[in-house]
Short mmCIF file of C-alpha atoms and ligand atoms in Angstrom, two decimals:
data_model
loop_
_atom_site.label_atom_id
_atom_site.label_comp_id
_atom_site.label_asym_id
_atom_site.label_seq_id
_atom_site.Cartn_x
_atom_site.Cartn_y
_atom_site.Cartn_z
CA UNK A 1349 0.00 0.00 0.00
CA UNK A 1350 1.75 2.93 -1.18
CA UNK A 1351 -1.19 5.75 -0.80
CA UNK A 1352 -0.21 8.25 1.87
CA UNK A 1353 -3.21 8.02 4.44
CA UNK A 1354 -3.73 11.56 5.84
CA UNK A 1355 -5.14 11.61 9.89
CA UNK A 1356 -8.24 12.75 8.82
CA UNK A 1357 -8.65 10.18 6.21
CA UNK A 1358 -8.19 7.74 8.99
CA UNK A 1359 -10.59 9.19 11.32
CA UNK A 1360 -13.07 9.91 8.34
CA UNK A 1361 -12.56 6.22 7.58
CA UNK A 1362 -11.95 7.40 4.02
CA UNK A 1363 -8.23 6.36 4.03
CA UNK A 1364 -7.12 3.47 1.13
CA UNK A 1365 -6.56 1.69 4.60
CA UNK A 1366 -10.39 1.86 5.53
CA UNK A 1367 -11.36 0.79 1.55
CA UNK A 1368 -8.41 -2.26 1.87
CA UNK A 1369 -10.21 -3.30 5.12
CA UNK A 1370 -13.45 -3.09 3.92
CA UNK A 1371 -13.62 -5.55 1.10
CA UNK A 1372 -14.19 -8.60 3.73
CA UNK A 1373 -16.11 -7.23 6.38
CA UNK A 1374 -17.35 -10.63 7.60
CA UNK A 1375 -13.95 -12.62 7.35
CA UNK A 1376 -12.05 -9.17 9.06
CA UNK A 1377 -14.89 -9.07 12.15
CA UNK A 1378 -14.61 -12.44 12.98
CA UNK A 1379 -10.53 -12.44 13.02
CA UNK A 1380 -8.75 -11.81 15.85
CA UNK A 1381 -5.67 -9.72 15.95
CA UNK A 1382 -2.58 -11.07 18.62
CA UNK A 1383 -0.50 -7.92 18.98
CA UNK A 1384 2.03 -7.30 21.57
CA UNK A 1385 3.16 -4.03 22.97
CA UNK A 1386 6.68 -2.72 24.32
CA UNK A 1387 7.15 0.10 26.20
CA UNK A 1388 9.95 1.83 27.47
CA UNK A 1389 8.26 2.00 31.75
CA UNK A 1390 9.09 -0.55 34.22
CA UNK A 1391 6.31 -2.55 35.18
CA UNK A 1392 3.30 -0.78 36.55
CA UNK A 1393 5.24 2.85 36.91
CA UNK A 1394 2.95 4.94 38.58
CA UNK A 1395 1.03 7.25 35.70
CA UNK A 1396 2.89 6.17 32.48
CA UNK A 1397 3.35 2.80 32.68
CA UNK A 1398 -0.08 2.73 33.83
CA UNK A 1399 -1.89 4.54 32.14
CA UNK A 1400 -0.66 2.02 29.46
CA UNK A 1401 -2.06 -1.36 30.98
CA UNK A 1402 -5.28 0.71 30.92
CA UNK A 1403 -5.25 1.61 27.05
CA UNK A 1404 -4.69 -2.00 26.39
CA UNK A 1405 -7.57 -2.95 28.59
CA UNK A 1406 -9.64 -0.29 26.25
CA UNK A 1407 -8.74 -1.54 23.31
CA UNK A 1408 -9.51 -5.21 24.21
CA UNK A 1409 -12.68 -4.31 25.40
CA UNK A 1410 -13.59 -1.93 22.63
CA UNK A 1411 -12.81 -4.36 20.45
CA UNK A 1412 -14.81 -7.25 22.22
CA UNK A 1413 -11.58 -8.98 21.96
CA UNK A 1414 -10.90 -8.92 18.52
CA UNK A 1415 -7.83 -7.30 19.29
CA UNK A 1416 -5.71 -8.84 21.94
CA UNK A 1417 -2.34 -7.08 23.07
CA UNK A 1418 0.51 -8.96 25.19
CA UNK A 1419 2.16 -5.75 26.97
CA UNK A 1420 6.27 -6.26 27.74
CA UNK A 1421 7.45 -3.37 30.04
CA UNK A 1422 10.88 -2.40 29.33
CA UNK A 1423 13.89 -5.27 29.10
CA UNK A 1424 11.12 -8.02 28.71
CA UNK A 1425 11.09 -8.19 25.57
CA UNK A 1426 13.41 -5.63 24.61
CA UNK A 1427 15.61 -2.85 26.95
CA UNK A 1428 14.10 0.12 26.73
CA UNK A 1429 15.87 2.24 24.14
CA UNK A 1430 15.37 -0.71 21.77
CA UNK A 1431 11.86 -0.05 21.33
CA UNK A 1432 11.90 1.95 18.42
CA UNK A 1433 13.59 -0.11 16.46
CA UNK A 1434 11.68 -3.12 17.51
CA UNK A 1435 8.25 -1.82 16.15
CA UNK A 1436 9.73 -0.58 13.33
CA UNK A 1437 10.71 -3.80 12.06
CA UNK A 1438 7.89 -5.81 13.03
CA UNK A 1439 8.85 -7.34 16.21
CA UNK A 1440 6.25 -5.72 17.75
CA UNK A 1441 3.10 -4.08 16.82
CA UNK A 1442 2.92 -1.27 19.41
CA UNK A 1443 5.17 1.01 21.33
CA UNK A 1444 5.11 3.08 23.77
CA UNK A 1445 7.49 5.63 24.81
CA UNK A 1446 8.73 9.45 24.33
CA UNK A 1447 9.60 10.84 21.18
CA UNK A 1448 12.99 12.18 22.45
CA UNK A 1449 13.98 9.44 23.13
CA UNK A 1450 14.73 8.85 19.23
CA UNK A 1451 17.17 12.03 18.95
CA UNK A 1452 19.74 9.47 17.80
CA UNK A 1453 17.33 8.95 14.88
CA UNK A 1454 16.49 12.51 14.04
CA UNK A 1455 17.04 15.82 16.45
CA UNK A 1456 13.45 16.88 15.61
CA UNK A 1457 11.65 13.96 17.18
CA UNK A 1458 12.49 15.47 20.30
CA UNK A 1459 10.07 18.60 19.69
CA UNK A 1460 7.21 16.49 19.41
CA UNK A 1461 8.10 15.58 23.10
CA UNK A 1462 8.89 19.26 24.18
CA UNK A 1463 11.77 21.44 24.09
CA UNK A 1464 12.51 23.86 27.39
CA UNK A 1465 10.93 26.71 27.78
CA UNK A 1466 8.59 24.90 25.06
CA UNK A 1467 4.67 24.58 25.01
CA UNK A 1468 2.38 23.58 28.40
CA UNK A 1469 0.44 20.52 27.80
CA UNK A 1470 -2.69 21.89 26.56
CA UNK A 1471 -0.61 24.21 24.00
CA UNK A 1472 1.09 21.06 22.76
CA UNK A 1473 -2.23 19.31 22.23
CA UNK A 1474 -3.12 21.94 19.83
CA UNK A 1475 -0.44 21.75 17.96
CA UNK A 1476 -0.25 17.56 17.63
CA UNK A 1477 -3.96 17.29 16.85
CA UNK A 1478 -5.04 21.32 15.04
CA UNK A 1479 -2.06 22.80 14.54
CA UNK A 1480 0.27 21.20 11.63
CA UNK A 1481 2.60 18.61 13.97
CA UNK A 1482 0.51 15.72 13.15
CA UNK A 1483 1.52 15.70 8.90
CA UNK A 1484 5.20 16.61 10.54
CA UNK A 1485 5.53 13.54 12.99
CA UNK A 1486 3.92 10.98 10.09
CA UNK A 1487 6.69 12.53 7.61
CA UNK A 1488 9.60 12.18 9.86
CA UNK A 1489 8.58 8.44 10.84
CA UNK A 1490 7.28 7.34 7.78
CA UNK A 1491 10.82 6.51 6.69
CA UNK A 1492 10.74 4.27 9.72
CA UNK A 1493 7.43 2.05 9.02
CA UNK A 1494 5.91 3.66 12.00
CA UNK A 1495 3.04 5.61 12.66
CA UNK A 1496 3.53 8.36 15.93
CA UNK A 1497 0.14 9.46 17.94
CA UNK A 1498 0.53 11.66 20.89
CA UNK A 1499 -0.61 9.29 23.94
CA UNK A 1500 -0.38 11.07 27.32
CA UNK A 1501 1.26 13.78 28.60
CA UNK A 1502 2.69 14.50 32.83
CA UNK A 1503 2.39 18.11 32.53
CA UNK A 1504 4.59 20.75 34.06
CA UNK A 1505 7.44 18.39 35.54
CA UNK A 1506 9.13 20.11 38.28
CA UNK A 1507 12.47 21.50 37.92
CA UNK A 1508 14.31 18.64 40.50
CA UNK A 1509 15.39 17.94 44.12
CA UNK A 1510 18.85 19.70 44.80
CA UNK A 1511 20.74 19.49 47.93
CA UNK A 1512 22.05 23.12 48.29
CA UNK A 1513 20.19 26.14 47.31
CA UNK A 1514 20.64 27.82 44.02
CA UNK A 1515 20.36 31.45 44.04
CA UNK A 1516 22.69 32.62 41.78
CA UNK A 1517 23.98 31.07 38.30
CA UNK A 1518 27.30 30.88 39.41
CA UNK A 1519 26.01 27.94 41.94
CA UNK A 1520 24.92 25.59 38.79
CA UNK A 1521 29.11 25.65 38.35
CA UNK A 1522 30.53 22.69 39.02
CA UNK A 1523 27.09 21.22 39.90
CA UNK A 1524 26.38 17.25 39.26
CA UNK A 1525 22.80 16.64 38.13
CA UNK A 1526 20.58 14.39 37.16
CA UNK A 1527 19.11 15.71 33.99
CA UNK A 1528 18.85 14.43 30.61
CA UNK A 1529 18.91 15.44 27.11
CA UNK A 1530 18.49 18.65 26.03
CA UNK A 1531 17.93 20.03 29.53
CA UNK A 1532 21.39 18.54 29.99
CA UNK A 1533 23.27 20.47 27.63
CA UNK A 1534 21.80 23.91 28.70
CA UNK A 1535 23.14 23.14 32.05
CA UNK A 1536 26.51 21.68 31.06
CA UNK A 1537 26.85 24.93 28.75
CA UNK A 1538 25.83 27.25 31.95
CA UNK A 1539 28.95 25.42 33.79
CA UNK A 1540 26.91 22.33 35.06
CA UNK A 1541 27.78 18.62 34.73
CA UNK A 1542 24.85 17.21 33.63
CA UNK A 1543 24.69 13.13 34.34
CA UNK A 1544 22.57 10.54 32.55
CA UNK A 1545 21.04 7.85 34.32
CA UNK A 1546 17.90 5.31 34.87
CA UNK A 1547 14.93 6.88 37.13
CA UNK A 1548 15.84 3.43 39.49
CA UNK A 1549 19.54 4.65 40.59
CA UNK A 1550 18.38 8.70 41.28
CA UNK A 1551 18.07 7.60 44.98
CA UNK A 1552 20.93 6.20 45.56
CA UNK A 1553 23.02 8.32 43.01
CA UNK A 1554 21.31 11.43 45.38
CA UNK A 1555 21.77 9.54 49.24
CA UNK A 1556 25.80 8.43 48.22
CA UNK A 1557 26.52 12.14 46.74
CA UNK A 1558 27.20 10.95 43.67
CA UNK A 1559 24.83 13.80 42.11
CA UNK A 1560 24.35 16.71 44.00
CA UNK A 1561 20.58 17.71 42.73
CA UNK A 1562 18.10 15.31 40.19
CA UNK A 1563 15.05 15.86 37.71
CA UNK A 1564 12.85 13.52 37.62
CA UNK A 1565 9.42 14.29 37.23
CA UNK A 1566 6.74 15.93 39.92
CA UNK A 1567 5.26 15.14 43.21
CA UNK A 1568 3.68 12.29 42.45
CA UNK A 1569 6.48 10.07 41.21
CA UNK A 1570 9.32 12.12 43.02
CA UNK A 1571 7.79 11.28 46.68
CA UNK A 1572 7.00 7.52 45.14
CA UNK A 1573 10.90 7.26 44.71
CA UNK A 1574 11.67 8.77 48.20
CA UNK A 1575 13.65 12.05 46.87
CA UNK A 1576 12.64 13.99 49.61
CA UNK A 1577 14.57 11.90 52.28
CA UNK A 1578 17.74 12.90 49.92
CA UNK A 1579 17.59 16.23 48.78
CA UNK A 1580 15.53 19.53 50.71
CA UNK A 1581 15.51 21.99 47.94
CA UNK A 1582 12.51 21.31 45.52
CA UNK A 1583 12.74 23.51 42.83
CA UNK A 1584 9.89 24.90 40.09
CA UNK A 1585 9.12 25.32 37.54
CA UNK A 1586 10.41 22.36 35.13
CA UNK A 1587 11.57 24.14 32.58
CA UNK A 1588 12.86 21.54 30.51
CA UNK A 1589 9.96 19.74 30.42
CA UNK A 1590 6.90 22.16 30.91
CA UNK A 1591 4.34 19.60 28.96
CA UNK A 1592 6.17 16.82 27.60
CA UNK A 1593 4.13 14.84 25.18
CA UNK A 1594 4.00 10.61 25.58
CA UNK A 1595 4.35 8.88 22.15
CA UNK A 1596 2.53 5.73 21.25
CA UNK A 1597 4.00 4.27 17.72
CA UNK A 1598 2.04 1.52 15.65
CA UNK A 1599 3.89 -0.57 12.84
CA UNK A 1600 2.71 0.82 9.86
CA UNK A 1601 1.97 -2.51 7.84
CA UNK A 1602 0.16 -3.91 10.94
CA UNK A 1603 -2.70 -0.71 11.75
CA UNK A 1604 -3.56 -0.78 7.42
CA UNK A 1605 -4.33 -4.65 8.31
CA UNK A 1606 -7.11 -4.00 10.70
CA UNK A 1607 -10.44 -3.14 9.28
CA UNK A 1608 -11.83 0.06 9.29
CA UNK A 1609 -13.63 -0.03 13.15
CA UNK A 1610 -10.58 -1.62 14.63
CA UNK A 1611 -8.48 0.74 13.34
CA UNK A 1612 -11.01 4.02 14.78
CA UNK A 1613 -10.72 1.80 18.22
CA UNK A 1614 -7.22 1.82 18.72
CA UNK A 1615 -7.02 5.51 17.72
CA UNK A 1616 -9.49 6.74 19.85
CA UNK A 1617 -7.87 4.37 22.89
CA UNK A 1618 -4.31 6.65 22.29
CA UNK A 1619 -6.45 9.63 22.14
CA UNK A 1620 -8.37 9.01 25.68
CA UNK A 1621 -5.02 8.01 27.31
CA UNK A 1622 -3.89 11.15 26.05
CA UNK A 1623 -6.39 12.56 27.63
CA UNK A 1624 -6.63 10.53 30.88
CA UNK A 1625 -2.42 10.24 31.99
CA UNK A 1626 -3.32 14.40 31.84
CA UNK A 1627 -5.54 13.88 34.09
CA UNK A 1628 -3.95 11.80 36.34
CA UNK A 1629 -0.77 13.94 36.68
CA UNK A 1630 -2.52 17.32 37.54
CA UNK A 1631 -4.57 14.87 40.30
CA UNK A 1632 -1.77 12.72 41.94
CA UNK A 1633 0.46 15.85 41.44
CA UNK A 1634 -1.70 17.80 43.23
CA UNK A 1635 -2.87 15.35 46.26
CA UNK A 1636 1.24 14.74 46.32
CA UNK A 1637 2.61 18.38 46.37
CA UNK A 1638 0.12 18.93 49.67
CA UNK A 1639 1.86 16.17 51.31
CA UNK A 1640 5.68 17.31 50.45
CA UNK A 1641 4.35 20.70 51.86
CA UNK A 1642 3.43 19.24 54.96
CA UNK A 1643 7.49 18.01 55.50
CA UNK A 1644 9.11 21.09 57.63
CA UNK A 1645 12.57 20.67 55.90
CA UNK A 1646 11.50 20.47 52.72
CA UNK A 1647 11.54 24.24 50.59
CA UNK A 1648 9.80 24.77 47.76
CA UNK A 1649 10.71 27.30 45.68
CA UNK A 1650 11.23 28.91 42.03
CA UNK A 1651 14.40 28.88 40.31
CA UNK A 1652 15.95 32.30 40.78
CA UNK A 1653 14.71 34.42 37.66
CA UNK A 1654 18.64 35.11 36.78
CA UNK A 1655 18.80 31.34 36.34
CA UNK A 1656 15.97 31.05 34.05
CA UNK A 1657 16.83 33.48 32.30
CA UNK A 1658 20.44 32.41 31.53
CA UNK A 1659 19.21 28.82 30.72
CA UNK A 1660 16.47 30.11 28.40
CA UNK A 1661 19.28 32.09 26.65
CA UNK A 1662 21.47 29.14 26.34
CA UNK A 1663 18.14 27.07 24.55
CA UNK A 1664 17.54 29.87 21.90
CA UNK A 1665 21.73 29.52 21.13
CA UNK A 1666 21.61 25.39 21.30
CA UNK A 1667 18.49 25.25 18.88
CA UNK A 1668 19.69 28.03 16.22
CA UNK A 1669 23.14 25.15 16.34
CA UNK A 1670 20.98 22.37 15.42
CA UNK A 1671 18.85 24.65 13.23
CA UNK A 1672 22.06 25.25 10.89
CA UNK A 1673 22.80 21.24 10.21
CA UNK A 1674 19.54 20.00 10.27
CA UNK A 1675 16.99 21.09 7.87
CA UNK A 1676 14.67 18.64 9.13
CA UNK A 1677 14.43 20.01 12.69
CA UNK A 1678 14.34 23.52 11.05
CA UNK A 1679 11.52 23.21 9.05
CA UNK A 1680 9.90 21.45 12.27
CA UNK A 1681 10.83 23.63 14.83
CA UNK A 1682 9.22 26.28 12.46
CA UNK A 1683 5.79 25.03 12.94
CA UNK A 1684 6.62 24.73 16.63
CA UNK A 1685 7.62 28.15 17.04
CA UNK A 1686 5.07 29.78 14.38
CA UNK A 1687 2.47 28.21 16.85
CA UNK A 1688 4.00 29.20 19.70
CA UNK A 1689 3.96 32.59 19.37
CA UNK A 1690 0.35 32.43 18.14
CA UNK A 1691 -0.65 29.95 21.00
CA UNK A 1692 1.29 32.08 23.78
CA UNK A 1693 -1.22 35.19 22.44
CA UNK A 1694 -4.19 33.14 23.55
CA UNK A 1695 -2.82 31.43 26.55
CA UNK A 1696 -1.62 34.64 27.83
CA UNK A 1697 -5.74 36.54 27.87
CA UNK A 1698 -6.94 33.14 28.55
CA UNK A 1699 -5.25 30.55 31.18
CA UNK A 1700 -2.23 32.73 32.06
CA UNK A 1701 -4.98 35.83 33.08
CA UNK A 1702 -7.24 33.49 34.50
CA UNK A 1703 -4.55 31.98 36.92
CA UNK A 1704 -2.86 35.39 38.18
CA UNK A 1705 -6.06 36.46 39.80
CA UNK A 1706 -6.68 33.05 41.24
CA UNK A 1707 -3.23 33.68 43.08
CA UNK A 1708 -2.75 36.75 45.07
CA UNK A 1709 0.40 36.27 46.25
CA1 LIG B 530 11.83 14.78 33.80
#
């Protein structure tokens, strides 16, 4: 099948996928689709891996078990970084993970994650479903066999648990932290050493003083780890990750198999966990944060504004670098920041005015 299948062919049920489907209906309803699933979570991680176990619960369901899905959580079935690769060749039909994961692929697939100092959730919704990503993120995996949805989202993250105070820039210098990627480099270029490593060995890497201050993600999975027995600064906001977009990938070949409702099933299962990890982020986040408040030596503060503002400098510098090698990431950071700046219009009369007079501090 060579026809390019536009989104809203697919949810139209228009696409050369839907008329391929359709020319069997009763031998295609009464066969049942074995699928299995990687993702890149441990088993049962609180909110992402989660949210998961319940999409493939949907889509059984929805499907009245005409699709069944056999879910491996990272190094079952492959280690986590593998999991690309592994739907794109067929081992697997779904995957679940983050888009920036796959900068080794391509630098852009990291802005349909988020980029710091990037989009809030809802912002970044717009874009992947109404405001030009979704053509974008087909384009750039199509070379791949895969097809990208947007599937769940943790919000703000905080900005991490650091064991001295930072209220200058010149105390990032010299400073070990946990933080990876992008948000990485901007700290490594602001005098930082930024350190890579699995969400399992933060604790430890944090109690031994092997790191000196951690990222991870917010309340909710920062007090499920413990951070707050290791580190009492807990600093907002995340900057580096102020919305970052989950990534659900299908094998290409294996979605234009199902028929036509099967394939409007499993979309509309990525769309409501996209919808419901949201959810659950700004609610265990919430019930979490009142509990960290409640701990005496733990402070909770913002990043001094000197700091953000030297980091968000550093950002603009890193992305016009990649901007000049990769034409790719150009012309898809272009839609990013085109909506941006027409998104950041709206927020700011909208959410942003909204939320100032609900805090009067
Ligand atoms: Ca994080």
């Amino acid at each position: 099948m060579t026809k390019k299948i536009k989104r809203r062919d697919l949810l139209l049920g228009t696409g050369a996928a839907a008329v391929a489907a359709s020319t069997n209906p009763v031998r295609a309803q009464s066969k049942t689709y074995r699928w299995k699933m990687v993702t890149t979570w441990p088993p049962n991680f609180p909110g992402l891996g989660t949210s998961v176990v319940r999409m493939v619960k949907n889509i059984e369901r929805a499907s009245g078990g005409r699709i069944k899905i056999k879910l491996f959580s990272a190094g079952e079935l492959v280690p986590a970084f593998e999991v690309f690769d592994f739907v794109s060749s067929g081992g697997a039909e779904l995957g679940h993970g983050a888009a920036y994961y796959w900068r080794g692929k391509s630098e852009a697939a990291q802005i349909f994650t988020t980029l710091p100092f990037g989009l809030n959730a809802m912002e970044l919704n717009g874009w992947h479903y109404f405001g030009g990503a979704q053509e974008l993120y087909r384009e750039l995996y199509e070379p791949f066999n895969l097809l990208p949805f947007p599937c769940g989202n943790s919000g703000c993250q905080m900005g991490g648990w650091f064991k001295k105070p930072i209220d200058t820039i010149e105390d990032v210098k010299g400073l070990k932290m946990r933080i990876p990627g992008f948000g990485g480099e901007v700290l490594r270029r602001n005098g930082g050493i930024p350190v890579a490593m699995p969400g399992g060995e933060i604790f430890t890497a944090l109690q031994t003083g092997t790191i000196d201050a951690a990222e991870w993600i917010g309340p909710y999975n920062d007090l499920a780890f413990g951070m707050h027995k290791v580190a009492n600064h807990y600093y907002y906001p995340g900057w580096h990750e102020g919305g970052p977009s989950l990534e659900c990938i299908i094998n290409k070949e294996a979605f234009e198999s199902l028929p036509d409702d099967l394939q409007a099933i499993v979309e509309i299962a990525i769309q409501s966990t996209n919808d419901t990890m949201l959810a659950e982020f700004v609610a265990r986040n919430a019930s979490s944060l009142k509990q960290i408040k409640k701990m005496k030596e733990i402070e909770i503060k913002p990043f001094p504004e000197e700091v953000m503002k030297a980091f968000e400098k550093t950002t603009n510098e890193i992305i016009k670098e990649i901007e000049a090698k990769d034409p790719l990431f150009s012309k898809i950071f272009k839609s990013f920041s085109d909506y941006k700046e027409t998104a950041s219009e709206w927020t700011k009369i909208s959410e942003y005015a909204l939320l100032k007079n609900r805090y009067k501090d």
